[in-house]
Short mmCIF file of C-alpha atoms in Angstrom, two decimals:
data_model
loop_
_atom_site.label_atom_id
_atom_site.label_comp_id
_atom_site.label_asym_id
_atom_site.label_seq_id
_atom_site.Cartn_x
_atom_site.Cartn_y
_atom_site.Cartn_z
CA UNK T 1237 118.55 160.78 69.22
CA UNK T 1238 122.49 160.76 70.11
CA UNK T 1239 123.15 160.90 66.03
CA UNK T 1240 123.18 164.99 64.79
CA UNK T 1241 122.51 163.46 61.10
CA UNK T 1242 119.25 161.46 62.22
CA UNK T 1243 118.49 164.57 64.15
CA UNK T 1244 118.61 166.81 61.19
CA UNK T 1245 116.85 164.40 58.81
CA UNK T 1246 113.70 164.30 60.92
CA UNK T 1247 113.62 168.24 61.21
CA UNK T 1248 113.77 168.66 57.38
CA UNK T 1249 111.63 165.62 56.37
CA UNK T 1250 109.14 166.38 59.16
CA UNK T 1251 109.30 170.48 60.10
CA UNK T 1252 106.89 169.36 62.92
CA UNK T 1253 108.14 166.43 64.79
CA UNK T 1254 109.49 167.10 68.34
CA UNK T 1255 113.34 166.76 68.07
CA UNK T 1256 115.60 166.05 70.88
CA UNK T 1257 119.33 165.97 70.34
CA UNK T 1258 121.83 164.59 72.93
CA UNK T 1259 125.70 163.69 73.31
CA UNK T 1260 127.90 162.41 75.59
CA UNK T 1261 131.14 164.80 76.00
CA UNK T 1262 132.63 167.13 74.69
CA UNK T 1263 135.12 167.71 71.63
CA UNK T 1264 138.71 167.88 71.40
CA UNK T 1265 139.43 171.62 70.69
CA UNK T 1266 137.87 172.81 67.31
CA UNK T 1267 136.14 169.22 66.74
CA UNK T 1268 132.60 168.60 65.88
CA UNK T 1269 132.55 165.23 66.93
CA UNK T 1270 134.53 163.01 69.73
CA UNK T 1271 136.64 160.23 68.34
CA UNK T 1272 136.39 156.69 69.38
CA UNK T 1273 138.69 154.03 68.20
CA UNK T 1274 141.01 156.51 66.34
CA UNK T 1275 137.87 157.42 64.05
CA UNK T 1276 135.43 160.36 64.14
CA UNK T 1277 131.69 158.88 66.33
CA UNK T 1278 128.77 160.40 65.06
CA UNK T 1279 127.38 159.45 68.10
CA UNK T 1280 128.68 162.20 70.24
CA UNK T 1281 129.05 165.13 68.32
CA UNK T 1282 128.46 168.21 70.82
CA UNK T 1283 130.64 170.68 68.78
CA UNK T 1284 129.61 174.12 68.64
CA UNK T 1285 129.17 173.71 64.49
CA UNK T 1286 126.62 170.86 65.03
CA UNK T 1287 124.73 172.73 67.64
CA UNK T 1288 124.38 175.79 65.90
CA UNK T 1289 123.39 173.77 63.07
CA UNK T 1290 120.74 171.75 64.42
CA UNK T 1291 119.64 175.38 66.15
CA UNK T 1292 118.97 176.82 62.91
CA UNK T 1293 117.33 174.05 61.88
CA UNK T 1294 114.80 173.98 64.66
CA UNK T 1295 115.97 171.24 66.39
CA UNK T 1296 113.21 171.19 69.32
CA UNK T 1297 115.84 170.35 72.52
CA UNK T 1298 118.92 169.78 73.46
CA UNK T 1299 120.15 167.37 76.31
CA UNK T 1300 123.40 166.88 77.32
CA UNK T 1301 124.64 165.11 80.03
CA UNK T 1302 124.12 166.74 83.48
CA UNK T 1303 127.76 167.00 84.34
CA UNK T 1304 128.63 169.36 80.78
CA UNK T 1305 125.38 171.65 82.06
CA UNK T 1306 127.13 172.57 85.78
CA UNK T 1307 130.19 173.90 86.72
CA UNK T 1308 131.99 175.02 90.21
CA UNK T 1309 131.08 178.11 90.93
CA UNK T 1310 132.52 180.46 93.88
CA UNK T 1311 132.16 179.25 97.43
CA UNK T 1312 131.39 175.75 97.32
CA UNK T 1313 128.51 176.72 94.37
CA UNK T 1314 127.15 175.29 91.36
CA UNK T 1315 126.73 177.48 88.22
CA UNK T 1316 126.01 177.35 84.70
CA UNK T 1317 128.59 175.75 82.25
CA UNK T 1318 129.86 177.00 79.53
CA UNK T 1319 127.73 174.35 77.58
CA UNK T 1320 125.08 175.99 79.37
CA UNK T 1321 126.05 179.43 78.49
CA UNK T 1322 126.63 178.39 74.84
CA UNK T 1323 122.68 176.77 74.22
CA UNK T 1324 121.21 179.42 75.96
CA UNK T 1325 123.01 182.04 73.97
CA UNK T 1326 122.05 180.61 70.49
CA UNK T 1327 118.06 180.46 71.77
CA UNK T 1328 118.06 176.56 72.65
CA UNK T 1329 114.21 176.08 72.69
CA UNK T 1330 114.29 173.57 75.79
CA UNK T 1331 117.62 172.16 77.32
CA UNK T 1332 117.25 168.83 78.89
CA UNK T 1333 119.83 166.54 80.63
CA UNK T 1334 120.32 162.64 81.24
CA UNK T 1335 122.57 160.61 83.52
CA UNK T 1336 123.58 157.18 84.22
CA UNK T 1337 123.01 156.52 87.44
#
């Protein structure tokens, strides 16, 4: 599910259920949630409060899109993002990615 509330409702109602969160982008600087329109979207919320969150809650995986998982890395290399970093640091249980292509 893209929505962090639907995602945390199924992980309290049903401890068992495989949960899968995903966003879009990141945050403006100390944001939660991206804004679309001038208002806050729940549908892209890939803030570091929601993540940890949804962590502690169990959430099963998290999938952001491929481009917020790599970064440029020395030499013409690709590395880990700081997204990256960030889920495997608070004990992600699976990190999985999507794209449009």
């Amino acid at each position: 599910t893209f929505d962090h509330l639907v995602a945390a409702y199924w992980k309290k109602s049903r401890p068992l259920l495989s949960v899968e969160y995903m966003w879009e982008s990141l945050p403006a600087e100390g944001q939660n949630c991206s804004n679309k329109n001038g208002a806050q979207y729940r549908g892209d919320c890939g803030g570091p409060g929601v993540l940890h969150h949804l962590a502690t809650l169990g959430v099963d995986m998290f999938s952001p899109p491929i481009h917020l998982l790599i970064a440029n890395g020395p030499g013409h290399t690709i590395v880990p993002s700081e997204t990256a970093a960030m889920l495997r640091d608070m004990n992600a249980k699976s990190i999985g990615s999507w794209s449009l292509e």
